[in-house]
GROMACS .gro file of C-alpha atoms in nm:
model
  207
    1MET     CA    1  -1.420  -2.923   1.634
    2ASP     CA    2  -1.529  -2.834   1.280
    3PHE     CA    3  -1.777  -2.587   1.423
    4ILE     CA    4  -1.510  -2.416   1.636
    5TYR     CA    5  -1.265  -2.405   1.342
    6ASN     CA    6  -1.528  -2.256   1.110
    7ALA     CA    7  -1.634  -2.003   1.372
    8ARG     CA    8  -1.279  -1.887   1.425
    9ARG     CA    9  -1.225  -1.860   1.051
   10PHE     CA   10  -1.544  -1.657   1.015
   11MET     CA   11  -1.441  -1.419   1.295
   12LYS     CA   12  -1.099  -1.371   1.135
   13PHE     CA   13  -1.265  -1.293   0.802
   14TYR     CA   14  -1.515  -1.058   0.970
   15ARG     CA   15  -1.240  -0.863   1.149
   16PHE     CA   16  -1.050  -0.840   0.819
   17ILE     CA   17  -1.349  -0.683   0.643
   18VAL     CA   18  -1.414  -0.435   0.923
   19THR     CA   19  -1.049  -0.328   0.933
   20CYS     CA   20  -1.034  -0.280   0.556
   21CYS     CA   21  -1.359  -0.082   0.553
   22ILE     CA   22  -1.238   0.156   0.824
   23LEU     CA   23  -0.896   0.202   0.670
   24LEU     CA   24  -0.999   0.247   0.309
   25SER     CA   25  -1.287   0.475   0.406
   26ALA     CA   26  -1.044   0.702   0.588
   27LEU     CA   27  -0.790   0.669   0.309
   28PHE     CA   28  -1.008   0.775   0.020
   29LEU     CA   29  -1.283   0.977   0.188
   30SER     CA   30  -1.067   1.190   0.416
   31CYS     CA   31  -0.990   1.428   0.131
   32ALA     CA   32  -1.333   1.424  -0.036
   33THR     CA   33  -1.536   1.744  -0.033
   34THR     CA   34  -1.872   1.862  -0.164
   35GLY     CA   35  -1.713   2.029  -0.469
   36LYS     CA   36  -1.898   1.984  -0.797
   37ALA     CA   37  -1.738   1.804  -1.088
   38GLN     CA   38  -1.691   1.965  -1.427
   39THR     CA   39  -1.869   1.670  -1.586
   40ALA     CA   40  -2.165   1.463  -1.481
   41THR     CA   41  -1.965   1.143  -1.442
   42VAL     CA   42  -1.615   1.225  -1.313
   43GLU     CA   43  -1.567   1.422  -0.993
   44PRO     CA   44  -1.251   1.618  -0.905
   45VAL     CA   45  -0.984   1.486  -0.670
   46TYR     CA   46  -0.881   1.736  -0.402
   47ILE     CA   47  -0.503   1.705  -0.381
   48THR     CA   48  -0.508   1.967  -0.105
   49ASN     CA   49  -0.813   2.111   0.066
   50THR     CA   50  -0.846   2.371  -0.210
   51LYS     CA   51  -0.666   2.244  -0.522
   52LYS     CA   52  -0.851   1.993  -0.736
   53PHE     CA   53  -0.722   1.757  -1.003
   54PHE     CA   54  -0.936   1.601  -1.275
   55LEU     CA   55  -0.842   1.254  -1.395
   56LEU     CA   56  -0.638   1.240  -1.712
   57PRO     CA   57  -0.777   1.083  -2.031
   58ALA     CA   58  -0.723   0.709  -2.057
   59ASP     CA   59  -0.474   0.746  -2.343
   60CYS     CA   60  -0.224   0.938  -2.123
   61LEU     CA   61  -0.071   0.614  -1.999
   62GLU     CA   62   0.298   0.533  -2.050
   63THR     CA   63   0.247   0.170  -2.151
   64SER     CA   64  -0.024  -0.095  -2.143
   65PHE     CA   65   0.013  -0.379  -1.892
   66GLU     CA   66  -0.169  -0.617  -1.663
   67THR     CA   67  -0.033  -0.756  -1.339
   68ARG     CA   68  -0.115  -0.936  -1.017
   69GLN     CA   69   0.001  -0.758  -0.703
   70LEU     CA   70  -0.012  -0.773  -0.326
   71LEU     CA   71  -0.151  -0.446  -0.190
   72THR     CA   72  -0.047  -0.364   0.167
   73GLY     CA   73  -0.118  -0.035   0.334
   74SER     CA   74  -0.151   0.166   0.651
   75PHE     CA   75  -0.344   0.464   0.777
   76GLY     CA   76  -0.231   0.564   1.124
   77ALA     CA   77  -0.228   0.248   1.334
   78SER     CA   78  -0.457   0.055   1.097
   79LYS     CA   79  -0.316  -0.183   0.838
   80PHE     CA   80  -0.458  -0.397   0.559
   81SER     CA   81  -0.352  -0.646   0.293
   82LEU     CA   82  -0.533  -0.741  -0.029
   83GLN     CA   83  -0.461  -0.931  -0.348
   84THR     CA   84  -0.513  -0.731  -0.667
   85PHE     CA   85  -0.534  -0.774  -1.041
   86LEU     CA   86  -0.461  -0.449  -1.227
   87GLN     CA   87  -0.505  -0.366  -1.595
   88VAL     CA   88  -0.390  -0.033  -1.741
   89ASN     CA   89  -0.440   0.027  -2.113
   90GLU     CA   90  -0.582   0.278  -2.362
   91ASP     CA   91  -0.932   0.178  -2.252
   92GLY     CA   92  -0.863   0.290  -1.895
   93ILE     CA   93  -0.779   0.150  -1.551
   94PHE     CA   94  -0.937  -0.169  -1.418
   95LEU     CA   95  -0.863  -0.304  -1.071
   96SER     CA   96  -1.000  -0.610  -0.890
   97LEU     CA   97  -0.951  -0.666  -0.514
   98PHE     CA   98  -0.952  -1.001  -0.332
   99ASN     CA   99  -0.896  -1.109   0.027
  100ASP     CA  100  -0.677  -1.402   0.135
  101PHE     CA  101  -0.968  -1.642   0.085
  102GLY     CA  102  -1.004  -1.539  -0.281
  103THR     CA  103  -1.331  -1.357  -0.216
  104GLY     CA  104  -1.391  -1.050  -0.429
  105MET     CA  105  -1.370  -0.729  -0.225
  106GLY     CA  106  -1.439  -0.478  -0.499
  107THR     CA  107  -1.371  -0.360  -0.854
  108LEU     CA  108  -1.256  -0.024  -0.985
  109SER     CA  109  -1.302   0.093  -1.343
  110TYR     CA  110  -1.211   0.417  -1.518
  111ASN     CA  111  -1.258   0.446  -1.894
  112GLY     CA  112  -1.173   0.811  -1.945
  113ILE     CA  113  -1.537   0.914  -1.915
  114LYS     CA  114  -1.669   0.745  -1.604
  115ALA     CA  115  -1.507   0.624  -1.279
  116GLU     CA  116  -1.679   0.356  -1.071
  117PHE     CA  117  -1.594   0.159  -0.759
  118ASP     CA  118  -1.827  -0.132  -0.686
  119SER     CA  119  -1.788  -0.335  -0.369
  120PRO     CA  120  -2.015  -0.559  -0.159
  121VAL     CA  121  -1.835  -0.461   0.163
  122PHE     CA  122  -1.686  -0.114   0.127
  123PRO     CA  123  -1.894   0.203   0.176
  124LYS     CA  124  -2.096   0.318  -0.124
  125ALA     CA  125  -1.962   0.670  -0.077
  126MET     CA  126  -1.602   0.567  -0.145
  127LYS     CA  127  -1.477   0.777  -0.434
  128ALA     CA  128  -1.345   0.587  -0.736
  129GLU     CA  129  -1.166   0.900  -0.857
  130TYR     CA  130  -0.929   0.904  -0.557
  131ILE     CA  131  -0.818   0.546  -0.615
  132ALA     CA  132  -0.778   0.603  -0.988
  133ALA     CA  133  -0.580   0.924  -0.929
  134ASP     CA  134  -0.309   0.750  -0.724
  135LEU     CA  135  -0.278   0.487  -0.996
  136GLN     CA  136  -0.247   0.758  -1.260
  137PHE     CA  137   0.022   0.935  -1.058
  138ALA     CA  138   0.215   0.607  -1.043
  139TYR     CA  139   0.167   0.479  -1.399
  140TYR     CA  140   0.069   0.759  -1.637
  141ASN     CA  141   0.295   0.971  -1.858
  142THR     CA  142   0.500   1.207  -1.644
  143GLN     CA  143   0.477   1.502  -1.884
  144LYS     CA  144   0.097   1.473  -1.899
  145ILE     CA  145   0.080   1.468  -1.518
  146GLN     CA  146   0.321   1.760  -1.492
  147ASP     CA  147   0.113   1.968  -1.734
  148ALA     CA  148  -0.205   1.897  -1.536
  149PHE     CA  149  -0.048   1.999  -1.204
  150ASP     CA  150   0.102   2.313  -1.354
  151GLU     CA  151  -0.249   2.423  -1.447
  152ILE     CA  152  -0.360   2.409  -1.080
  153GLY     CA  153  -0.050   2.577  -0.938
  154MET     CA  154   0.130   2.264  -0.820
  155ASN     CA  155   0.451   2.089  -0.918
  156PHE     CA  156   0.509   1.731  -1.027
  157GLU     CA  157   0.873   1.623  -1.001
  158PHE     CA  158   1.023   1.316  -1.164
  159GLU     CA  159   1.358   1.147  -1.099
  160LYS     CA  160   1.485   0.821  -1.243
  161ASN     CA  161   1.805   0.618  -1.237
  162ASP     CA  162   1.889   0.260  -1.334
  163LYS     CA  163   1.701   0.104  -1.041
  164THR     CA  164   1.459   0.358  -0.895
  165GLU     CA  165   1.200   0.606  -1.013
  166VAL     CA  166   1.060   0.873  -0.780
  167ARG     CA  167   0.757   1.091  -0.847
  168ARG     CA  168   0.659   1.379  -0.618
  169ILE     CA  169   0.350   1.597  -0.599
  170ILE     CA  170   0.441   1.935  -0.449
  171ASN     CA  171   0.221   2.224  -0.340
  172ARG     CA  172   0.369   2.563  -0.418
  173GLY     CA  173   0.388   2.792  -0.114
  174LEU     CA  174   0.474   3.157  -0.065
  175LEU     CA  175   0.773   3.076   0.156
  176SER     CA  176   0.838   2.710   0.081
  177ASN     CA  177   0.704   2.413  -0.111
  178GLU     CA  178   0.529   2.119   0.056
  179ILE     CA  179   0.557   1.759  -0.060
  180ILE     CA  180   0.202   1.621  -0.070
  181GLU     CA  181   0.268   1.275  -0.212
  182GLU     CA  182   0.574   1.070  -0.302
  183ILE     CA  183   0.574   0.760  -0.523
  184THR     CA  184   0.878   0.534  -0.537
  185LYS     CA  185   0.901   0.269  -0.810
  186THR     CA  186   1.146  -0.018  -0.848
  187ASP     CA  187   1.134  -0.322  -1.078
  188ASN     CA  188   0.876  -0.504  -0.868
  189THR     CA  189   0.746  -0.258  -0.610
  190ILE     CA  190   0.557   0.070  -0.598
  191THR     CA  191   0.524   0.260  -0.270
  192ILE     CA  192   0.281   0.551  -0.246
  193LYS     CA  193   0.307   0.786   0.054
  194ASN     CA  194   0.058   1.066   0.099
  195LEU     CA  195   0.223   1.292   0.355
  196LEU     CA  196  -0.071   1.532   0.378
  197ARG     CA  197  -0.339   1.270   0.442
  198GLY     CA  198  -0.116   1.034   0.639
  199TYR     CA  199  -0.158   0.713   0.443
  200GLU     CA  200   0.085   0.478   0.272
  201TYR     CA  201   0.052   0.167   0.061
  202THR     CA  202   0.272  -0.065  -0.139
  203LEU     CA  203   0.200  -0.266  -0.453
  204LEU     CA  204   0.426  -0.570  -0.472
  205GLY     CA  205   0.429  -0.759  -0.800
  206ALA     CA  206   0.343  -1.128  -0.781
  207GLU     CA  207   0.624  -1.370  -0.860
   0.00000   0.00000   0.00000
């Protein structure tokens, strides 16, 4: 009976890893191109197929914090769920990922000079810059983000009331503007929807 139980648990864990690999590969590699970075260590993030964004300096954050969160997401019909520990401060962005068994699934670090994503299970080609960019869009200073998007011919809109904050990345068009990404923040939840790439994920703060 122990053998059957352990085998079933292993197969569940194996399917979890495969699903996460497929989903996150599509999520963060779907918009990667062969464009060259302006520096040797940080590559550009293609917000559209032609417009590229370079990560902001680490000191462009709004406030320093660290938090545990539940990360759930979807890309098409695929879904995933991971535990996270996130630190954002003047030294950069640092993210650790864990599965339900407490096993480490990867670490992200961005210190303003270099972006790295190290994982024993995810593809080596997964771009750290794309993960860090979404976190910057959600947590960094809105004016700094707005200035950066203005330089590449895009808009960054910001709305806030007592309970909700909404951030939108918009591509300027000749006839109309297109919402590329929308980030909705409440006291305990952040939802990131990339309408162009077709992915969505939510960061739920741990109680």
